[in-house]
Amino acid sequence: MNTLLLSALDAKTPSIAAEIIKNGELVAIPTETVYGLGANGLDPEAVAKIFKAKGRPQDNPLILHIAEAADMEKYCHSIPECAYKLAEAFWPGPLTLVMPAKKIVPNCTTAGLPTVAIRCPDNAVTREIIRLSGVPIAAPSANISGKPSTTTAQHVLHDHDGRIAAVVDGGPCRVGVESTILDLSDEKPRLLRPGGITEAQLQAIVGDIILDKAITASVEKDEVVKAPGMKYRHYAPDCQVLIVDGDLPAAVSYVKAHFAPGNRVLCFEEELEAFKGFAPLAYGKNADRDTLLAGLFAALRELDDPSIGTVFARCPDGSGKAVAVQNRLGKAAGFTRVHPRQKHFIVGITGGTGCGKTTALEAIRLCSGMVIDCDAEYHRLLESDTKMLSAIEDRFPGVVVDGKLQRKELGKRVFAQEAELAALNAITHPRVKEAVLDMLPSTPSLVAIDAIGLFEGGLADLCDITVAITAPEEDRIQRLIRREGISREYAAARIAAQRSNEEFSKMCDYTLENDGTYEDFQRKCLAFFSRPDIMKEKP
Ligand code: TXA
Ligand code: MG
């Protein structure tokens, strides 16, 4: 097949392209986000050609592109009021809305889902093509599946020359990353994919929105996700991408220590000078996030080269448009990242059972931190640490038999005997502290020390900051009942036997209260642990 290259500037282009669409063939179309690989979205045979050309998994649905907002009523039902408000505010533009699909939309377009994704793109020529073809155009990003998206007509030709009917060349895409996807088919709007329209812009119109888990982390292969596309490895050049966080001096020393011939650095324009000698490629200015979005895919394509070993990539921090870069670059890197530091940053985490410490620790891991579970470490030492066991035996003769600690016996000796318990702690606490120090990684890192007795054991002295995790008592009771299958009375008694939320809060530098949904708390923790001011200094 000879692929026609049509110019968007040519007045005849819309009618030629529309004719091809009507004939059931593929046309790559320019949009403000990325180039799409378009076909008649109501024609299963035409849609099948998209999947074939891209090598796209069949369970990954397509976005229907419409020429004007009013057309959403042709393909969706139960359209909520806020969809009209969002369309008014952002269409034509880089926002896709997911809503219940009408029967007219074929299964191959929705991948069998009851919903359909709809978008009105901000490109006059493309909207004219849609209008003239008289059908909605189904169009995924025009790249071969798994590869970086296409932001120029040349990218499309690189992937599909000779295999599709036509490409409409509308120049480089203005936004540069795919549309923001908001699912309106549930009770609360849910952000499925970040893009050029930010969370804050959406919130201003629809209020609270839920952030889908797939945005910030990799998804297990069999996990059910709302946007099926989010579970695949994506945007990935043919080499290893590793995100290097941290401030510039720390990142430069990390790259210096790990760089091998043939490696590359993907960085901000402001950092080109600092990475001189390490084959740097800039994708935009950190000070102007729009340029990062616009340049990311072209840069990833340039690095799509099997002869390159590792690409050390710099990723913008913060919120707003940076989130779309964090998501795309994160996926390109399979969410592998390092956070080089000049020295360890140690966070002490404490709080009662059922408050959500696990969620906070998960967030630390997502911020590439390491977690040391001191209670587990304490139990391990009691099992096997000969040095500690012999000190215990010296002070409490008879409690260690054949190198094994008789826990019940020791328990009896210290139970309700303050002085005895203090003597035991005087042996175990320093040993746990020593063990924690031994576990610290050899390169400076973010480390969380998780200990119920953070302060009693003197572990807090090792910490740069301490954080109390608290939650309303009723939520904790419910969580314990669910998690451990215990009775309400027993759950309440366990909570009552511990320090109160207020006591934990008072002892710590910061408090994170888990008083909403799981997602709310996860988001709160991620925002907290990625705050540079917190990660630098003690209040
Ligand atoms: O900016 C864009 O959105 C570009 C241009 C061409 O418009 N298109 C694009 O399409 O990015 P694609 O296929 O690369 O990504 C569409 C994403 C996929 O992650 C897919 O799983 C999700 O949208 N999606 C489509 N229909 C859905 C639905 N009914 N429910 C949830 N997610 C859906
Ligand atoms: Mg895509």
mmCIF file of N, CA and C in Angstrom, residues 3-8 13-22 25-41 50 54 62-67 119-133 135-143 149-157 160 164-174 176-178:
data_model
loop_
_atom_site.group_PDB
_atom_site.id
_atom_site.type_symbol
_atom_site.label_atom_id
_atom_site.label_comp_id
_atom_site.label_asym_id
_atom_site.label_seq_id
_atom_site.Cartn_x
_atom_site.Cartn_y
_atom_site.Cartn_z
ATOM 1 N N THR A 3 1.287 4.897 1.155
ATOM 2 C CA THR A 3 0.687 5.798 2.146
ATOM 3 C C THR A 3 0.711 7.235 1.638
ATOM 4 N N LEU A 4 -0.492 7.824 1.495
ATOM 5 C CA LEU A 4 -0.589 9.217 1.041
ATOM 6 C C LEU A 4 -0.151 10.157 2.156
ATOM 7 N N LEU A 5 0.671 11.143 1.826
ATOM 8 C CA LEU A 5 1.007 12.164 2.815
ATOM 9 C C LEU A 5 0.227 13.419 2.445
ATOM 10 N N LEU A 6 -0.778 13.751 3.232
ATOM 11 C CA LEU A 6 -1.645 14.895 2.948
ATOM 12 C C LEU A 6 -1.270 16.052 3.859
ATOM 13 N N SER A 7 -1.211 17.267 3.316
ATOM 14 C CA SER A 7 -0.896 18.411 4.171
ATOM 15 C C SER A 7 -2.177 19.006 4.742
ATOM 16 N N ALA A 8 -2.126 19.339 6.023
ATOM 17 C CA ALA A 8 -3.298 19.948 6.659
ATOM 18 C C ALA A 8 -3.577 21.325 6.063
ATOM 19 N N THR A 13 -7.557 18.441 1.559
ATOM 20 C CA THR A 13 -7.233 17.343 2.484
ATOM 21 C C THR A 13 -8.426 16.791 3.270
ATOM 22 N N PRO A 14 -9.250 17.668 3.886
ATOM 23 C CA PRO A 14 -10.358 17.105 4.684
ATOM 24 C C PRO A 14 -11.265 16.179 3.869
ATOM 25 N N SER A 15 -11.603 16.568 2.650
ATOM 26 C CA SER A 15 -12.532 15.718 1.896
ATOM 27 C C SER A 15 -11.848 14.429 1.441
ATOM 28 N N ILE A 16 -10.564 14.502 1.081
ATOM 29 C CA ILE A 16 -9.855 13.263 0.690
ATOM 30 C C ILE A 16 -9.791 12.310 1.891
ATOM 31 N N ALA A 17 -9.396 12.859 3.040
ATOM 32 C CA ALA A 17 -9.261 12.009 4.246
ATOM 33 C C ALA A 17 -10.616 11.426 4.651
ATOM 34 N N ALA A 18 -11.660 12.253 4.577
ATOM 35 C CA ALA A 18 -13.002 11.780 4.971
ATOM 36 C C ALA A 18 -13.451 10.640 4.050
ATOM 37 N N GLU A 19 -13.131 10.758 2.772
ATOM 38 C CA GLU A 19 -13.489 9.713 1.809
ATOM 39 C C GLU A 19 -12.824 8.390 2.214
ATOM 40 N N ILE A 20 -11.548 8.466 2.590
ATOM 41 C CA ILE A 20 -10.817 7.243 2.985
ATOM 42 C C ILE A 20 -11.459 6.629 4.234
ATOM 43 N N ILE A 21 -11.815 7.490 5.188
ATOM 44 C CA ILE A 21 -12.471 6.990 6.412
ATOM 45 C C ILE A 21 -13.786 6.297 6.046
ATOM 46 N N LYS A 22 -14.569 6.945 5.170
ATOM 47 C CA LYS A 22 -15.864 6.357 4.771
ATOM 48 C C LYS A 22 -15.663 5.007 4.093
ATOM 49 N N GLU A 25 -10.934 2.639 5.577
ATOM 50 C CA GLU A 25 -9.474 2.538 5.680
ATOM 51 C C GLU A 25 -8.949 3.436 6.808
ATOM 52 N N LEU A 26 -7.628 3.349 7.058
ATOM 53 C CA LEU A 26 -7.010 4.096 8.162
ATOM 54 C C LEU A 26 -6.367 5.399 7.706
ATOM 55 N N VAL A 27 -6.612 6.462 8.456
ATOM 56 C CA VAL A 27 -5.944 7.744 8.220
ATOM 57 C C VAL A 27 -5.357 8.229 9.542
ATOM 58 N N ALA A 28 -4.069 8.554 9.545
ATOM 59 C CA ALA A 28 -3.477 9.135 10.754
ATOM 60 C C ALA A 28 -3.802 10.623 10.759
ATOM 61 N N ILE A 29 -4.351 11.068 11.899
ATOM 62 C CA ILE A 29 -4.824 12.458 11.983
ATOM 63 C C ILE A 29 -4.064 13.237 13.062
ATOM 64 N N PRO A 30 -3.794 14.517 12.773
ATOM 65 C CA PRO A 30 -3.122 15.336 13.784
ATOM 66 C C PRO A 30 -4.137 15.792 14.830
ATOM 67 N N THR A 31 -3.742 15.835 16.080
ATOM 68 C CA THR A 31 -4.562 16.486 17.110
ATOM 69 C C THR A 31 -3.608 17.331 17.939
ATOM 70 N N GLU A 32 -4.162 18.101 18.870
ATOM 71 C CA GLU A 32 -3.295 18.937 19.705
ATOM 72 C C GLU A 32 -2.463 18.101 20.672
ATOM 73 N N THR A 33 -2.891 16.841 20.926
ATOM 74 C CA THR A 33 -2.150 16.015 21.893
ATOM 75 C C THR A 33 -1.067 15.204 21.192
ATOM 76 N N VAL A 34 -1.501 14.191 20.434
ATOM 77 C CA VAL A 34 -0.581 13.346 19.664
ATOM 78 C C VAL A 34 -1.298 12.987 18.369
ATOM 79 N N TYR A 35 -0.583 12.401 17.415
ATOM 80 C CA TYR A 35 -1.253 11.925 16.207
ATOM 81 C C TYR A 35 -2.060 10.674 16.541
ATOM 82 N N GLY A 36 -3.272 10.590 15.955
ATOM 83 C CA GLY A 36 -4.113 9.418 16.169
ATOM 84 C C GLY A 36 -4.152 8.574 14.908
ATOM 85 N N LEU A 37 -4.402 7.277 15.103
ATOM 86 C CA LEU A 37 -4.567 6.390 13.945
ATOM 87 C C LEU A 37 -6.066 6.163 13.796
ATOM 88 N N GLY A 38 -6.679 6.895 12.839
ATOM 89 C CA GLY A 38 -8.129 6.987 12.808
ATOM 90 C C GLY A 38 -8.812 6.025 11.845
ATOM 91 N N ALA A 39 -10.037 5.627 12.254
ATOM 92 C CA ALA A 39 -10.907 4.826 11.383
ATOM 93 C C ALA A 39 -12.341 5.097 11.807
ATOM 94 N N ASN A 40 -13.282 4.709 10.962
ATOM 95 C CA ASN A 40 -14.698 4.834 11.295
ATOM 96 C C ASN A 40 -14.994 4.048 12.578
ATOM 97 N N GLY A 41 -15.318 4.758 13.650
ATOM 98 C CA GLY A 41 -15.490 4.132 14.960
ATOM 99 C C GLY A 41 -16.755 3.311 15.090
ATOM 100 N N ILE A 50 -7.258 -0.953 12.864
ATOM 101 C CA ILE A 50 -6.436 -0.171 13.806
ATOM 102 C C ILE A 50 -5.664 -1.125 14.720
ATOM 103 N N LYS A 54 -1.506 -1.429 14.780
ATOM 104 C CA LYS A 54 -0.755 -1.052 15.993
ATOM 105 C C LYS A 54 -0.185 -2.253 16.739
ATOM 106 N N LEU A 62 -10.873 2.024 22.469
ATOM 107 C CA LEU A 62 -10.436 3.210 21.728
ATOM 108 C C LEU A 62 -11.259 4.435 22.118
ATOM 109 N N ILE A 63 -10.695 5.603 21.833
ATOM 110 C CA ILE A 63 -11.409 6.857 22.071
ATOM 111 C C ILE A 63 -12.143 7.245 20.785
ATOM 112 N N LEU A 64 -13.423 7.643 20.926
ATOM 113 C CA LEU A 64 -14.165 8.166 19.774
ATOM 114 C C LEU A 64 -13.959 9.675 19.709
ATOM 115 N N HIS A 65 -13.547 10.152 18.552
ATOM 116 C CA HIS A 65 -13.342 11.591 18.377
ATOM 117 C C HIS A 65 -14.543 12.186 17.658
ATOM 118 N N ILE A 66 -15.080 13.268 18.227
ATOM 119 C CA ILE A 66 -16.274 13.885 17.656
ATOM 120 C C ILE A 66 -15.970 15.321 17.241
ATOM 121 N N ALA A 67 -16.822 15.843 16.345
ATOM 122 C CA ALA A 67 -16.558 17.174 15.793
ATOM 123 C C ALA A 67 -17.086 18.279 16.686
ATOM 124 N N ARG A 119 -13.941 12.257 22.903
ATOM 125 C CA ARG A 119 -13.142 13.482 22.962
ATOM 126 C C ARG A 119 -13.364 14.315 21.716
ATOM 127 N N CYS A 120 -13.379 15.641 21.911
ATOM 128 C CA CYS A 120 -13.492 16.576 20.789
ATOM 129 C C CYS A 120 -12.135 17.269 20.657
ATOM 130 N N PRO A 121 -11.331 16.886 19.665
ATOM 131 C CA PRO A 121 -9.945 17.375 19.603
ATOM 132 C C PRO A 121 -9.849 18.820 19.118
ATOM 133 N N ASP A 122 -8.806 19.483 19.559
ATOM 134 C CA ASP A 122 -8.603 20.888 19.205
ATOM 135 C C ASP A 122 -7.724 20.997 17.967
ATOM 136 N N ASN A 123 -8.259 20.529 16.839
ATOM 137 C CA ASN A 123 -7.550 20.684 15.578
ATOM 138 C C ASN A 123 -8.630 20.833 14.508
ATOM 139 N N ALA A 124 -8.701 22.019 13.921
ATOM 140 C CA ALA A 124 -9.818 22.362 13.034
ATOM 141 C C ALA A 124 -9.885 21.420 11.838
ATOM 142 N N VAL A 125 -8.726 21.057 11.274
ATOM 143 C CA VAL A 125 -8.726 20.194 10.092
ATOM 144 C C VAL A 125 -9.262 18.807 10.454
ATOM 145 N N THR A 126 -8.812 18.306 11.589
ATOM 146 C CA THR A 126 -9.276 16.983 12.018
ATOM 147 C C THR A 126 -10.780 16.997 12.315
ATOM 148 N N ARG A 127 -11.254 18.074 12.946
ATOM 149 C CA ARG A 127 -12.706 18.147 13.192
ATOM 150 C C ARG A 127 -13.479 18.206 11.879
ATOM 151 N N GLU A 128 -12.889 18.872 10.875
ATOM 152 C CA GLU A 128 -13.534 18.946 9.560
ATOM 153 C C GLU A 128 -13.572 17.551 8.923
ATOM 154 N N ILE A 129 -12.503 16.787 9.084
ATOM 155 C CA ILE A 129 -12.477 15.416 8.545
ATOM 156 C C ILE A 129 -13.589 14.584 9.201
ATOM 157 N N ILE A 130 -13.732 14.738 10.521
ATOM 158 C CA ILE A 130 -14.777 13.981 11.235
ATOM 159 C C ILE A 130 -16.155 14.384 10.702
ATOM 160 N N ARG A 131 -16.353 15.712 10.589
ATOM 161 C CA ARG A 131 -17.657 16.210 10.129
ATOM 162 C C ARG A 131 -17.977 15.647 8.748
ATOM 163 N N LEU A 132 -17.007 15.729 7.837
ATOM 164 C CA LEU A 132 -17.260 15.291 6.462
ATOM 165 C C LEU A 132 -17.435 13.775 6.361
ATOM 166 N N SER A 133 -16.790 13.030 7.252
ATOM 167 C CA SER A 133 -16.977 11.572 7.145
ATOM 168 C C SER A 133 -18.318 11.148 7.739
ATOM 169 N N VAL A 135 -19.115 10.240 10.622
ATOM 170 C CA VAL A 135 -19.041 9.234 11.696
ATOM 171 C C VAL A 135 -18.004 9.694 12.723
ATOM 172 N N PRO A 136 -18.104 9.164 13.949
ATOM 173 C CA PRO A 136 -17.047 9.482 14.908
ATOM 174 C C PRO A 136 -15.785 8.716 14.503
ATOM 175 N N ILE A 137 -14.638 9.325 14.685
ATOM 176 C CA ILE A 137 -13.392 8.633 14.321
ATOM 177 C C ILE A 137 -12.764 8.024 15.576
ATOM 178 N N ALA A 138 -12.638 6.695 15.559
ATOM 179 C CA ALA A 138 -11.931 6.016 16.644
ATOM 180 C C ALA A 138 -10.449 6.179 16.364
ATOM 181 N N ALA A 139 -9.695 6.662 17.366
ATOM 182 C CA ALA A 139 -8.267 6.856 17.121
ATOM 183 C C ALA A 139 -7.451 6.702 18.394
ATOM 184 N N PRO A 140 -6.632 5.667 18.447
ATOM 185 C CA PRO A 140 -5.623 5.597 19.507
ATOM 186 C C PRO A 140 -4.406 6.407 19.051
ATOM 187 N N SER A 141 -3.467 6.637 19.929
ATOM 188 C CA SER A 141 -2.221 7.258 19.505
ATOM 189 C C SER A 141 -1.639 6.382 18.391
ATOM 190 N N ALA A 142 -1.013 7.020 17.382
ATOM 191 C CA ALA A 142 -0.692 6.303 16.153
ATOM 192 C C ALA A 142 0.555 5.423 16.241
ATOM 193 N N ASN A 143 1.246 5.443 17.384
ATOM 194 C CA ASN A 143 2.447 4.606 17.534
ATOM 195 C C ASN A 143 2.125 3.113 17.490
ATOM 196 N N SER A 149 4.569 7.606 21.902
ATOM 197 C CA SER A 149 3.521 8.132 21.031
ATOM 198 C C SER A 149 4.109 9.013 19.940
ATOM 199 N N THR A 150 3.257 9.280 18.928
ATOM 200 C CA THR A 150 3.675 9.990 17.727
ATOM 201 C C THR A 150 3.268 11.449 17.826
ATOM 202 N N THR A 151 4.205 12.360 17.758
ATOM 203 C CA THR A 151 3.850 13.775 17.829
ATOM 204 C C THR A 151 4.184 14.536 16.547
ATOM 205 N N THR A 152 4.667 13.811 15.514
ATOM 206 C CA THR A 152 4.832 14.435 14.196
ATOM 207 C C THR A 152 4.388 13.422 13.136
ATOM 208 N N ALA A 153 4.132 13.928 11.921
ATOM 209 C CA ALA A 153 3.734 13.033 10.821
ATOM 210 C C ALA A 153 4.888 12.072 10.502
ATOM 211 N N GLN A 154 6.132 12.538 10.707
ATOM 212 C CA GLN A 154 7.294 11.680 10.443
ATOM 213 C C GLN A 154 7.321 10.493 11.396
ATOM 214 N N HIS A 155 6.947 10.740 12.663
ATOM 215 C CA HIS A 155 6.859 9.617 13.609
ATOM 216 C C HIS A 155 5.868 8.573 13.092
ATOM 217 N N VAL A 156 4.733 9.059 12.564
ATOM 218 C CA VAL A 156 3.698 8.126 12.094
ATOM 219 C C VAL A 156 4.240 7.322 10.906
ATOM 220 N N LEU A 157 4.893 8.023 9.986
ATOM 221 C CA LEU A 157 5.446 7.321 8.815
ATOM 222 C C LEU A 157 6.489 6.303 9.260
ATOM 223 N N HIS A 160 4.393 3.389 10.333
ATOM 224 C CA HIS A 160 3.319 2.799 9.512
ATOM 225 C C HIS A 160 3.443 3.007 8.006
ATOM 226 N N ILE A 164 -0.725 1.988 6.019
ATOM 227 C CA ILE A 164 -2.020 2.668 6.205
ATOM 228 C C ILE A 164 -2.278 3.547 4.980
ATOM 229 N N ALA A 165 -3.543 3.951 4.802
ATOM 230 C CA ALA A 165 -3.902 4.660 3.567
ATOM 231 C C ALA A 165 -3.319 6.072 3.515
ATOM 232 N N ALA A 166 -3.346 6.810 4.624
ATOM 233 C CA ALA A 166 -2.890 8.201 4.564
ATOM 234 C C ALA A 166 -2.471 8.754 5.916
ATOM 235 N N VAL A 167 -1.625 9.783 5.850
ATOM 236 C CA VAL A 167 -1.266 10.565 7.039
ATOM 237 C C VAL A 167 -1.553 12.020 6.721
ATOM 238 N N VAL A 168 -2.254 12.686 7.622
ATOM 239 C CA VAL A 168 -2.461 14.123 7.452
ATOM 240 C C VAL A 168 -1.396 14.839 8.278
ATOM 241 N N ASP A 169 -0.540 15.602 7.621
ATOM 242 C CA ASP A 169 0.551 16.282 8.320
ATOM 243 C C ASP A 169 0.091 17.640 8.815
ATOM 244 N N GLY A 170 -0.063 17.775 10.114
ATOM 245 C CA GLY A 170 -0.466 19.055 10.701
ATOM 246 C C GLY A 170 0.647 19.662 11.537
ATOM 247 N N GLY A 171 1.894 19.224 11.307
ATOM 248 C CA GLY A 171 3.025 19.760 12.080
ATOM 249 C C GLY A 171 3.101 19.103 13.454
ATOM 250 N N PRO A 172 4.081 19.537 14.262
ATOM 251 C CA PRO A 172 4.244 18.942 15.596
ATOM 252 C C PRO A 172 3.031 19.250 16.490
ATOM 253 N N CYS A 173 2.686 18.309 17.359
ATOM 254 C CA CYS A 173 1.513 18.496 18.230
ATOM 255 C C CYS A 173 1.825 19.522 19.320
ATOM 256 N N ARG A 174 0.851 20.377 19.583
ATOM 257 C CA ARG A 174 1.049 21.478 20.531
ATOM 258 C C ARG A 174 1.225 20.970 21.973
ATOM 259 N N GLY A 176 1.438 17.544 23.147
ATOM 260 C CA GLY A 176 2.536 16.579 23.113
ATOM 261 C C GLY A 176 2.340 15.306 23.917
ATOM 262 N N VAL A 177 1.438 15.286 24.893
ATOM 263 C CA VAL A 177 1.078 14.018 25.548
ATOM 264 C C VAL A 177 -0.422 13.811 25.369
ATOM 265 N N GLU A 178 -0.865 12.552 25.466
ATOM 266 C CA GLU A 178 -2.256 12.229 25.218
ATOM 267 C C GLU A 178 -3.175 12.922 26.222
#
